[in-house]
Short mmCIF file of C-alpha atoms in Angstrom, two decimals:
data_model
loop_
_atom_site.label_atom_id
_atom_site.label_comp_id
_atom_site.label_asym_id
_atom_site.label_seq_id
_atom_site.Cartn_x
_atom_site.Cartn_y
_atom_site.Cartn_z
CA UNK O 7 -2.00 -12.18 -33.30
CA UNK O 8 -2.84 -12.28 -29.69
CA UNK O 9 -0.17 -11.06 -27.74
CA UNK O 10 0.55 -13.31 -24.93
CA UNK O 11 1.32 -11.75 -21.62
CA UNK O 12 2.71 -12.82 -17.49
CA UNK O 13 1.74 -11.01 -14.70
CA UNK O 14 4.04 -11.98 -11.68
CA UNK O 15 2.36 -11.19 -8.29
CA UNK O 16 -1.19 -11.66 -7.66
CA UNK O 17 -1.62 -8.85 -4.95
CA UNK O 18 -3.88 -5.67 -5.82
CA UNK O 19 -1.41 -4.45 -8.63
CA UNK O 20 -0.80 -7.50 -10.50
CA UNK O 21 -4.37 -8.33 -10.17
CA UNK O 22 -5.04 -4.90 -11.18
CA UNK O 23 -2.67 -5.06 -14.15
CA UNK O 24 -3.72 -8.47 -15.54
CA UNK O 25 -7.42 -7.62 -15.57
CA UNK O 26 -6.57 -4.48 -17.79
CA UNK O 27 -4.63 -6.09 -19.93
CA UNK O 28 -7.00 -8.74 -20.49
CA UNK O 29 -9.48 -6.53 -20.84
CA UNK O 30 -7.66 -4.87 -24.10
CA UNK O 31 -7.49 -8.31 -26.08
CA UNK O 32 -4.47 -9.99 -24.65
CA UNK O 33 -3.49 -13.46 -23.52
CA UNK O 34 -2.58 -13.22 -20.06
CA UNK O 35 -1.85 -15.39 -17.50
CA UNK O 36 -1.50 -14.49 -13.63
CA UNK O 37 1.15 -15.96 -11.61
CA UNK O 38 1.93 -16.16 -7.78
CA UNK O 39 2.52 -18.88 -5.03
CA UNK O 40 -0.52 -18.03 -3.60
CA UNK O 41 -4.33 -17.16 -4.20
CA UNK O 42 -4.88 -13.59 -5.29
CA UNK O 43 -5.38 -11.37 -2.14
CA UNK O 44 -3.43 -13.78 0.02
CA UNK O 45 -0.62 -11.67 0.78
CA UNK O 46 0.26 -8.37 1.45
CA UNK O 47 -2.82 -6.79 0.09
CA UNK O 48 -4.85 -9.36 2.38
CA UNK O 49 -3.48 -7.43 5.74
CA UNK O 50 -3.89 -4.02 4.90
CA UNK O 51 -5.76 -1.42 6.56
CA UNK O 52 -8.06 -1.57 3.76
CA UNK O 53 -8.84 2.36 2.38
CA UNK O 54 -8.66 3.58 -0.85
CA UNK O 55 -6.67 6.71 0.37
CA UNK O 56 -8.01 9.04 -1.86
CA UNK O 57 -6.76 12.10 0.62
CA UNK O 58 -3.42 10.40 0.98
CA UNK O 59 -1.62 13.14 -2.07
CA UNK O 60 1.35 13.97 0.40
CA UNK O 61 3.56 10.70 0.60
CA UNK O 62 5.26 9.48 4.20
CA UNK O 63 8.42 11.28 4.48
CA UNK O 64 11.31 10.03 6.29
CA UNK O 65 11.36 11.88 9.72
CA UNK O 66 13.89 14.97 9.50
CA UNK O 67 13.12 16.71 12.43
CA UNK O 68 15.30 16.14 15.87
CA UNK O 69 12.25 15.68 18.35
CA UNK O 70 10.56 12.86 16.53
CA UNK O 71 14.33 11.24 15.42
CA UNK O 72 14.87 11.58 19.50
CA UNK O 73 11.53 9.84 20.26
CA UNK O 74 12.12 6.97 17.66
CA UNK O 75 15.85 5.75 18.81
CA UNK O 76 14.28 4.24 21.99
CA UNK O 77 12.52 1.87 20.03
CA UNK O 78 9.16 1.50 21.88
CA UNK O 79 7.14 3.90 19.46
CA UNK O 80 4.05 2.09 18.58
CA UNK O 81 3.83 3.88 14.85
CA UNK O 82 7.44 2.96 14.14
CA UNK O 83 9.90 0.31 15.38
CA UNK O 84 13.33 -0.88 13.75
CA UNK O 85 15.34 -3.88 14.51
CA UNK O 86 19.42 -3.07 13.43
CA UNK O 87 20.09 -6.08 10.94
CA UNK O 88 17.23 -4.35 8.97
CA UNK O 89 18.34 -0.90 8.72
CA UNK O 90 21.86 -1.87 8.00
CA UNK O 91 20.43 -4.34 5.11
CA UNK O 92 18.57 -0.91 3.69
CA UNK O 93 21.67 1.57 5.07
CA UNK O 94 21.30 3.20 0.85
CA UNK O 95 17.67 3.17 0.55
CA UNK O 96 16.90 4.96 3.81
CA UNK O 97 19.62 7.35 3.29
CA UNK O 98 18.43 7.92 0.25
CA UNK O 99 14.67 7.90 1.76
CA UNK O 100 16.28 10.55 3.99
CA UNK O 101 17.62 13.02 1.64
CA UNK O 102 14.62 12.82 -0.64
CA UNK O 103 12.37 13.61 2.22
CA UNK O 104 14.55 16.94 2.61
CA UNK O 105 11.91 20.25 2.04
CA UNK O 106 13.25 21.22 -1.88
CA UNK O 107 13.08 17.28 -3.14
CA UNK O 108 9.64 16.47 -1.54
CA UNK O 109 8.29 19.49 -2.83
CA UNK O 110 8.63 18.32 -6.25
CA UNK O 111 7.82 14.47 -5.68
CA UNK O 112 4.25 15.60 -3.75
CA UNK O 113 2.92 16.39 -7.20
CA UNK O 114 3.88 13.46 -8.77
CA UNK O 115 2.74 11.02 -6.49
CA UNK O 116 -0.44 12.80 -6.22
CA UNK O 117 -1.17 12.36 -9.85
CA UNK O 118 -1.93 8.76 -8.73
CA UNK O 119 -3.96 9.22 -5.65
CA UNK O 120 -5.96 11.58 -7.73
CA UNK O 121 -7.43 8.82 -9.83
CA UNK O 122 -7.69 6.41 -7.49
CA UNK O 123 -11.47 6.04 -6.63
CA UNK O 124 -12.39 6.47 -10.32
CA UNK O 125 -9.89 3.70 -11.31
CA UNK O 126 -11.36 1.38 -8.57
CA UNK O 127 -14.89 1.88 -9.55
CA UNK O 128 -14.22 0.68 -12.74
CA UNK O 129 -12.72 -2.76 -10.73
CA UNK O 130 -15.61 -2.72 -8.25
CA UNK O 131 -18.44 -2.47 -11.26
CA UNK O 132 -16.73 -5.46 -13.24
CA UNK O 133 -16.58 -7.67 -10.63
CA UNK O 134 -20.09 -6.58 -8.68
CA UNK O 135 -18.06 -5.59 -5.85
CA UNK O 136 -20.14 -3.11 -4.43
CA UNK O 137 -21.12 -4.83 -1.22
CA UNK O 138 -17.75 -4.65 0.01
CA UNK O 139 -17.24 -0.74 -0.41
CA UNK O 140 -18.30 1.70 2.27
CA UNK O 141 -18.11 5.36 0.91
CA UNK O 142 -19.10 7.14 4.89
CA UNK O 143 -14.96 8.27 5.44
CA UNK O 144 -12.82 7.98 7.87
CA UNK O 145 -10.69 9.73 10.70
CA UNK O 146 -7.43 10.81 11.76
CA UNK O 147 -8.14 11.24 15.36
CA UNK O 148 -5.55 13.45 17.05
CA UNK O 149 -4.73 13.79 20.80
CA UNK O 150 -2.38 16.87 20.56
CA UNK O 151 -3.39 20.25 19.04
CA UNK O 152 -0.17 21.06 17.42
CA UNK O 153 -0.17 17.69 15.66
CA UNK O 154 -4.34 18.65 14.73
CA UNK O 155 -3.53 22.38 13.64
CA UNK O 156 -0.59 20.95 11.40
CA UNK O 157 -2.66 18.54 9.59
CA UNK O 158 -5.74 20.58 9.25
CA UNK O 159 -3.36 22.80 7.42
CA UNK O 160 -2.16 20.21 5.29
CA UNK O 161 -5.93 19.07 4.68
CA UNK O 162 -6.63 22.72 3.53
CA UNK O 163 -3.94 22.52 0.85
CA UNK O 164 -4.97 19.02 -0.10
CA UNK O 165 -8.41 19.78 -0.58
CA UNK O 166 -7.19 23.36 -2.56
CA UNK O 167 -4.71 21.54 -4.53
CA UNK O 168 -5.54 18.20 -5.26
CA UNK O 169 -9.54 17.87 -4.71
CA UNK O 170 -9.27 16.12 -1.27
CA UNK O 171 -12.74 16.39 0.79
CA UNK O 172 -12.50 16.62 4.59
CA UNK O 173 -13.86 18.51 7.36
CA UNK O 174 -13.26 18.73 11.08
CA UNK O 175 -14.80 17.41 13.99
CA UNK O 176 -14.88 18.45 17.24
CA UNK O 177 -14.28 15.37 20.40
CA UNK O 178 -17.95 16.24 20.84
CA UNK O 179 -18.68 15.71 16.84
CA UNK O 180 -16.59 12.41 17.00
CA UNK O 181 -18.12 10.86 20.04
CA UNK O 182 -21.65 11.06 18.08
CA UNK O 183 -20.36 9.30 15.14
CA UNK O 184 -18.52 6.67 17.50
CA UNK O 185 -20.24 6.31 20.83
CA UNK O 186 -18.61 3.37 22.05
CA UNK O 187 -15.46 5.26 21.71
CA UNK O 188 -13.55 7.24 24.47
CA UNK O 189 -13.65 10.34 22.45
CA UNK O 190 -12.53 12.53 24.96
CA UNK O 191 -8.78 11.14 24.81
CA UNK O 192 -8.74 13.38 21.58
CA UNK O 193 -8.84 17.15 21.05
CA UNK O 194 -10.41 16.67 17.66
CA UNK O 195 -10.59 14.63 14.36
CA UNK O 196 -10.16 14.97 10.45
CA UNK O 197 -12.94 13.24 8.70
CA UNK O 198 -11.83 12.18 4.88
CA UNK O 199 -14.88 12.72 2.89
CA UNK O 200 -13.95 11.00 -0.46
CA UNK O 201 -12.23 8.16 0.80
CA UNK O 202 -13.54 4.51 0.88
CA UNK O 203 -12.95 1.14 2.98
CA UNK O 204 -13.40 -1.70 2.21
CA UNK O 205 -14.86 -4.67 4.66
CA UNK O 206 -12.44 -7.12 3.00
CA UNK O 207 -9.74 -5.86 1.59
CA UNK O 208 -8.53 -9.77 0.35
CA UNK O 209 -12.25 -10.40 -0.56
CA UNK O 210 -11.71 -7.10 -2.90
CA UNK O 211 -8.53 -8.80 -4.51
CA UNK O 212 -10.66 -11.98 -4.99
CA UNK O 213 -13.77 -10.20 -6.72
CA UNK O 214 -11.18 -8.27 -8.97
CA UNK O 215 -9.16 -11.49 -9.65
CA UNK O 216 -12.76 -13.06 -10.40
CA UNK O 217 -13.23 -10.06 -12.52
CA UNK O 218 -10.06 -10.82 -14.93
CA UNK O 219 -10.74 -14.73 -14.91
CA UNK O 220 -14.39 -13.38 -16.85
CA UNK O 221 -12.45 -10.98 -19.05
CA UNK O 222 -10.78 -14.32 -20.22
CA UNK O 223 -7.76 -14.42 -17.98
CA UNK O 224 -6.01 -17.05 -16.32
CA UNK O 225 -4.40 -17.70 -13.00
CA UNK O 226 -1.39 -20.09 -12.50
CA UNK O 227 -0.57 -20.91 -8.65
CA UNK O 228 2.95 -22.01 -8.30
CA UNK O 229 6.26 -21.20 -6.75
CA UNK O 230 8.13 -19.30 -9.52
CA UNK O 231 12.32 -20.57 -9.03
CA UNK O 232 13.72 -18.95 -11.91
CA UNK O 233 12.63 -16.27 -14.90
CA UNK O 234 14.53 -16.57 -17.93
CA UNK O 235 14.90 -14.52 -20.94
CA UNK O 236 14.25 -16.35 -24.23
CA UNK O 237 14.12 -16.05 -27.76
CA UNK O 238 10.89 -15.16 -28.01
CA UNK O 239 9.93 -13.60 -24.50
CA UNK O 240 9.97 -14.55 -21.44
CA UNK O 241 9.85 -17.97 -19.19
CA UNK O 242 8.84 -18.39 -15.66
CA UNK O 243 9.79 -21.79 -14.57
CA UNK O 244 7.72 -23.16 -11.61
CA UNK O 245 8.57 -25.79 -9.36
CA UNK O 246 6.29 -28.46 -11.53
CA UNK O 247 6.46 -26.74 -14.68
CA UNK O 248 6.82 -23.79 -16.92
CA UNK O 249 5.00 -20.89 -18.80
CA UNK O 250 6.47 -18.49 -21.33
CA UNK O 251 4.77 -15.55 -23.20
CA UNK O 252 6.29 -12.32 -25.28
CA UNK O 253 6.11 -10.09 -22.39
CA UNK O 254 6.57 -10.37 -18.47
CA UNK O 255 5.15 -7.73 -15.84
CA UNK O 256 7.18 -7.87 -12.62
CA UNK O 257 4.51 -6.94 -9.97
CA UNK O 258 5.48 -8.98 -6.58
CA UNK O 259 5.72 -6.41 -4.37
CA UNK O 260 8.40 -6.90 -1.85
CA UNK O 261 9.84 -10.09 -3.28
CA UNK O 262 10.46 -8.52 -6.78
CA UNK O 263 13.82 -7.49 -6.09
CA UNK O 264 14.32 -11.25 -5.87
CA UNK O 265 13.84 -11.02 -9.44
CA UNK O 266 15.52 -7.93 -10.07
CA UNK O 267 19.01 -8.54 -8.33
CA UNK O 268 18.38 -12.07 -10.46
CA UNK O 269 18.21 -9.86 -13.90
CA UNK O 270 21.17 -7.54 -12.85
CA UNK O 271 19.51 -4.64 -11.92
CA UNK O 272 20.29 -2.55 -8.39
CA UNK O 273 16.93 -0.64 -7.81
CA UNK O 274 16.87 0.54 -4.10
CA UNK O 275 13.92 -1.51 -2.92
CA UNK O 276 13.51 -1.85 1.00
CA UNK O 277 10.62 -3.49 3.24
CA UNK O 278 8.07 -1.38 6.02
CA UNK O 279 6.61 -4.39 7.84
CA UNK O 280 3.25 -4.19 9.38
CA UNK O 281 1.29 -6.30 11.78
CA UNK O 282 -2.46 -6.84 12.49
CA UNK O 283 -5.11 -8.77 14.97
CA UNK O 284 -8.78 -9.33 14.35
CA UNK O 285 -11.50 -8.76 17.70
CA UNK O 286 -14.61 -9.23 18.55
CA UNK O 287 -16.18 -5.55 19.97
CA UNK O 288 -16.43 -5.77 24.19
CA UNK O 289 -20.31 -6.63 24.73
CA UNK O 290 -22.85 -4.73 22.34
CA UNK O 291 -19.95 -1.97 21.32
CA UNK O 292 -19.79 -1.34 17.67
CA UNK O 293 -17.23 0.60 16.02
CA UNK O 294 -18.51 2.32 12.68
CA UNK O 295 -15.72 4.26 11.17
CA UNK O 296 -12.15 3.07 10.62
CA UNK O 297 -10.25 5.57 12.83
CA UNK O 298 -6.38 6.68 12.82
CA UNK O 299 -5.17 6.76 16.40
CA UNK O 300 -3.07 9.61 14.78
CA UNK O 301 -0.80 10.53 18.14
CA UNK O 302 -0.13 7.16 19.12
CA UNK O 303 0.26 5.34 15.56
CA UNK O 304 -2.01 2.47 14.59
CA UNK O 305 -5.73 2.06 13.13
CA UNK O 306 -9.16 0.29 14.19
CA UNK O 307 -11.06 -0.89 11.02
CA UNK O 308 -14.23 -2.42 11.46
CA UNK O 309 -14.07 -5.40 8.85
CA UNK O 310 -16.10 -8.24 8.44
CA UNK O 311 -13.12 -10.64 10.37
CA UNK O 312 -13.90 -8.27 13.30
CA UNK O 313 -12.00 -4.92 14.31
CA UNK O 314 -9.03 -5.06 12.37
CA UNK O 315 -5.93 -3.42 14.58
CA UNK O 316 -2.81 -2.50 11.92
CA UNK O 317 0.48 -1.22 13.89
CA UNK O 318 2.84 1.37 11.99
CA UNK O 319 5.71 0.30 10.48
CA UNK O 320 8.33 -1.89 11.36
CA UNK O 321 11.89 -1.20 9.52
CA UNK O 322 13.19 -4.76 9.14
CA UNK O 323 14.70 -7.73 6.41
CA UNK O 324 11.57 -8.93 4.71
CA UNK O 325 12.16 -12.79 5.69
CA UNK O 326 13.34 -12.10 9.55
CA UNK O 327 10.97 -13.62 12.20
CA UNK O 328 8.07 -11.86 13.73
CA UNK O 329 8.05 -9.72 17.07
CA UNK O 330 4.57 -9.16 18.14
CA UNK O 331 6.05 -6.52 20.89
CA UNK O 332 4.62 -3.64 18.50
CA UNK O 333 1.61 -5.11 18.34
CA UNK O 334 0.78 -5.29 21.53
CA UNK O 335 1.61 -2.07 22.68
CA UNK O 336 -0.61 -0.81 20.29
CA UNK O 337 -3.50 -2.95 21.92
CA UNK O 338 -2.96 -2.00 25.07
CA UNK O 339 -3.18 2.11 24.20
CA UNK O 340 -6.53 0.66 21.97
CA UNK O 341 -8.50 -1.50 24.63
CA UNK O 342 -8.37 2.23 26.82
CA UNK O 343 -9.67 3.93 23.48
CA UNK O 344 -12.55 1.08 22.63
CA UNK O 345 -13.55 -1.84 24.40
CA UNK O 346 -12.00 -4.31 22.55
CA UNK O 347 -12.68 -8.11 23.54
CA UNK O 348 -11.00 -11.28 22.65
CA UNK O 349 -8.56 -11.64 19.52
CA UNK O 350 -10.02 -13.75 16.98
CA UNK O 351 -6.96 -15.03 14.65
CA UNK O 352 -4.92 -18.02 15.57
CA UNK O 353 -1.42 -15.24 15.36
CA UNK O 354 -0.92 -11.87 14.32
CA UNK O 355 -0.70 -11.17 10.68
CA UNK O 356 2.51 -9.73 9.37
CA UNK O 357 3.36 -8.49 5.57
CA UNK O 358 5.93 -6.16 3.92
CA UNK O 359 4.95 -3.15 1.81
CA UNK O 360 7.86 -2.58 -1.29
CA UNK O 361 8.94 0.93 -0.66
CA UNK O 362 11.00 2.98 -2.89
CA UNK O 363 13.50 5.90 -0.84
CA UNK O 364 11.69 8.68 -3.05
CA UNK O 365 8.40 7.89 -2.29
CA UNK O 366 6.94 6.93 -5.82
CA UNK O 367 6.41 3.60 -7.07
CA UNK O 368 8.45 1.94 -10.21
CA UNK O 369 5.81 1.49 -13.47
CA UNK O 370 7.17 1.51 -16.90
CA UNK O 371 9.67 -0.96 -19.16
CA UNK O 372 12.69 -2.06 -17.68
CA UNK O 373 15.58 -0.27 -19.22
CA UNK O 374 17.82 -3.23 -20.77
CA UNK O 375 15.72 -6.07 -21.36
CA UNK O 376 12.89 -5.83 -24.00
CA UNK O 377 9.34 -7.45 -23.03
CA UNK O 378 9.96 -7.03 -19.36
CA UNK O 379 8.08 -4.08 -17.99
CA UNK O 380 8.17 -3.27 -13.99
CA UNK O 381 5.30 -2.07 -11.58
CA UNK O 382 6.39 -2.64 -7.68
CA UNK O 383 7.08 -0.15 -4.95
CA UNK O 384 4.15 1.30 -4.26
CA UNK O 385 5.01 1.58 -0.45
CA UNK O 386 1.72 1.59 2.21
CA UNK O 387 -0.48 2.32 -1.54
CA UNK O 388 -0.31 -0.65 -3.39
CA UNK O 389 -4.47 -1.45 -2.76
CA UNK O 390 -4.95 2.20 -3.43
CA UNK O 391 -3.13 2.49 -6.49
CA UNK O 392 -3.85 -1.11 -8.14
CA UNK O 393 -6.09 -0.23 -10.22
CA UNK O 394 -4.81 3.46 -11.51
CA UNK O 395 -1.51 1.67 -12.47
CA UNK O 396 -3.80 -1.42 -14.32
CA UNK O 397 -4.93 1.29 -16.43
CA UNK O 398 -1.23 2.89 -16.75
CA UNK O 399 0.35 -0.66 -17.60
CA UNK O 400 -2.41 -1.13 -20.30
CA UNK O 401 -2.07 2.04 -22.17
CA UNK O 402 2.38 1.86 -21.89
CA UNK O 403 2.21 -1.40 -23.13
CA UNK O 404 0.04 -0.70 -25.99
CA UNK O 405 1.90 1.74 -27.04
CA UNK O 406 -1.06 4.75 -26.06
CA UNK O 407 -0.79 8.16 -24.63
CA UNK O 408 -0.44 7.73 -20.85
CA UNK O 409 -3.47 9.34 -18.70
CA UNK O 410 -0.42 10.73 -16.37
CA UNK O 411 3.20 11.69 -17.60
CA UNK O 412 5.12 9.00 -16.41
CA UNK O 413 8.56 9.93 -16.75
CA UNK O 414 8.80 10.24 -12.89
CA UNK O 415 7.92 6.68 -12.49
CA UNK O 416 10.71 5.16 -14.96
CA UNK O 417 13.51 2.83 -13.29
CA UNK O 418 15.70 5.29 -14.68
CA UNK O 419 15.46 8.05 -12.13
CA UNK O 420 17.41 5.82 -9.66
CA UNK O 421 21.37 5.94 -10.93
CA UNK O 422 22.79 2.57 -11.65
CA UNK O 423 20.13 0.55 -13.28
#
């Protein structure tokens, strides 16, 4: 009998997710208020971070706590309602970034990244996505050389440890990659070899979503207002209707603790907002590498919407109103670093990645409730990791051997569930 099957979240995992299990035989059906791609995964900075093995850590040490409290950082920015909503996550974040605990997550995490490229491949050749993919790099660009020897360091032991390809470049290397670009405001760059961009990362959601609607798939658009537990399974009720099947994947990002806090569970979910702005290059300038203002904290991307400028993060409540004051400070450092002409979107972009205080994202069956499984959290990796977890979610549910142990990624490592 075919086993019939709801995704929940239409972003890069739950697309992800539903195409694999679709692939494998099963009934499934794709839910979300809006079009696959339309959310979070549609304002991302649009890499497959293939060198990003060592997770963001909570700041720990005194000089960069002292710089953040101001609150005029470009790469980070907090607003006080938010960090008191997410007062046990971020202490939590905190502690687990401490030296001993990271040290043990870094491998764990990175037994994700590892697979990522391979796992999108797979995506990219099912849906004939390849005009979308650029496989050239790109570059941390770093104005101080303690901040460049640190992370060429950390490059070294990527590259030893986990199969990361990079190399460095001298300003004078840079500028004849990028010679529209002030390259002299750096002292150097890291160029990731195996890591690819993508020209539209929404468009990439779309192909794979396109991808599982071939393998037999369907996709439901509706605002979900309540999921139930039945008999059988498992009922989303929409706002004109209703779907049920045996078994429900939670994948909705930062609203699945919605869900969760509905279903009694107390996982320590918590928000990192980002912002972006599409422009059109200054005259005949032409950026051709995305590039990681590394010092000052925000990215250019050349995408097919334009350069595409993502801020840092933003510590905030998922649902409070934007403030474009991040934003803009980041455009003003940029227009000095590229010529940069008008903006070309109507208003800034802004979206929430679902982080988790230790780093790691949430994939597995949820501990008291049979049929339900969970895959959310995956923090500023959820279009890198889409696909790796697809594969993860497929082989779990079927009851196969797992292509990583994932014991660390169980709800049950967080106390309370």
């Amino acid at each position: 009998m075919t086993r019939e099957t709801l995704v929940l979240g239409a972003g890069m995992v739950g697309t992800s997710i539903a195409y694999h299990l679709a692939r494998r035989g099963r009934s499934v059906t794709l839910v979300d208020r809006r079009a696959p791609g339309e959310e979070t995964s549609f304002g991302n900075a649009g890499i497959i971070q293939r060198e990003a093995v060592f997770p963001h850590a909570f700041p720990r040490d005194l000089g960069t706590l002292l710089r953040v409290l101001p609150n005029r950082s470009i790469d980070i920015r907090y607003r006080l309602k938010g960090m008191a909503a997410a007062a046990g996550p971020l202490f939590q974040y905190w502690r687990r970034s401490a030296p001993a605990s990271y040290r043990q997550i870094v491998p764990e995490y990175a037994s994700l990244i590892m697979r990522s490229t391979e796992e999108h491949q797979r995506l990219i050749d099912a849906a004939g996505a390849e005009a979308l993919i650029s496989r050239k790099g790109w570059f941390d660009a770093f104005r101080s050389q303690k901040h460049l020897e640190a992370f060429a360091g950390e490059a070294e032991e990527a590259a030893r440890r986990f199969g990361v390809g990079y190399r460095s470049l001298t300003p004078a290397e840079l500028k004849a990659q990028e010679p529209d670009l002030a390259a002299e405001a750096f002292v150097g760059a890291i160029e990731w070899t195996n890591s690819w961009t993508v020209l539209d990362p929404g468009g990439l959601v779309r192909a794979y979503a396109g991808a599982f609607e071939a393998a037999g798939g369907r996709f439901q658009r509706g605002e979900v207002r309540q999921v139930v537990r039945t008999a059988s399974g498992w009922r989303l009720d929409l706002a004109d209707g209703s779907l049920e099947a045996q078994e429900l994947v939670l994948a909705a990002g930062p609203w699945s603790g919605d869900w969760l806090q509905q279903l009694g569970y107390r996982l320590p979910l918590f928000p990192k907002r980002g912002y972006h702005m599409h422009y059109a290059g200054e005259g005949e300038a032409r950026l051709n590498h995305w590039l990681m203002d590394f010092d000052a904290g925000y990215l250019l991307a050349p995408m097919r919407a334009g350069v595409r400028l993502t801020t840092g993060a933003e510590l905030t409540t998922r649902d409070a109103p934007a403030r474009h004051e991040q934003l803009a400070a980041a455009e003003k450092v940029a227009r000095r670093l590229f010529p940069l002409g008008p903006r070309q979107d109507a208003a800034p972009w802004v979206g929430n990645r679902p982080c988790m205080p230790d780093m790691k994202p949430v994939i597995g069956p949820a501990p008291r409730h049979k049929g339900l499984w969970f895959a959310f959290g995956h923090g500023h990796q959820g279009f890198t990791l889409g696909p790796v977890t697809g594969r993860l979610m497929g082989e779990m549910m079927d009851g196969e051997e797992t292509a990583v142990p994932m014991a660390p990624f169980r709800a049950e490592r967080f106390a309370g569930v």
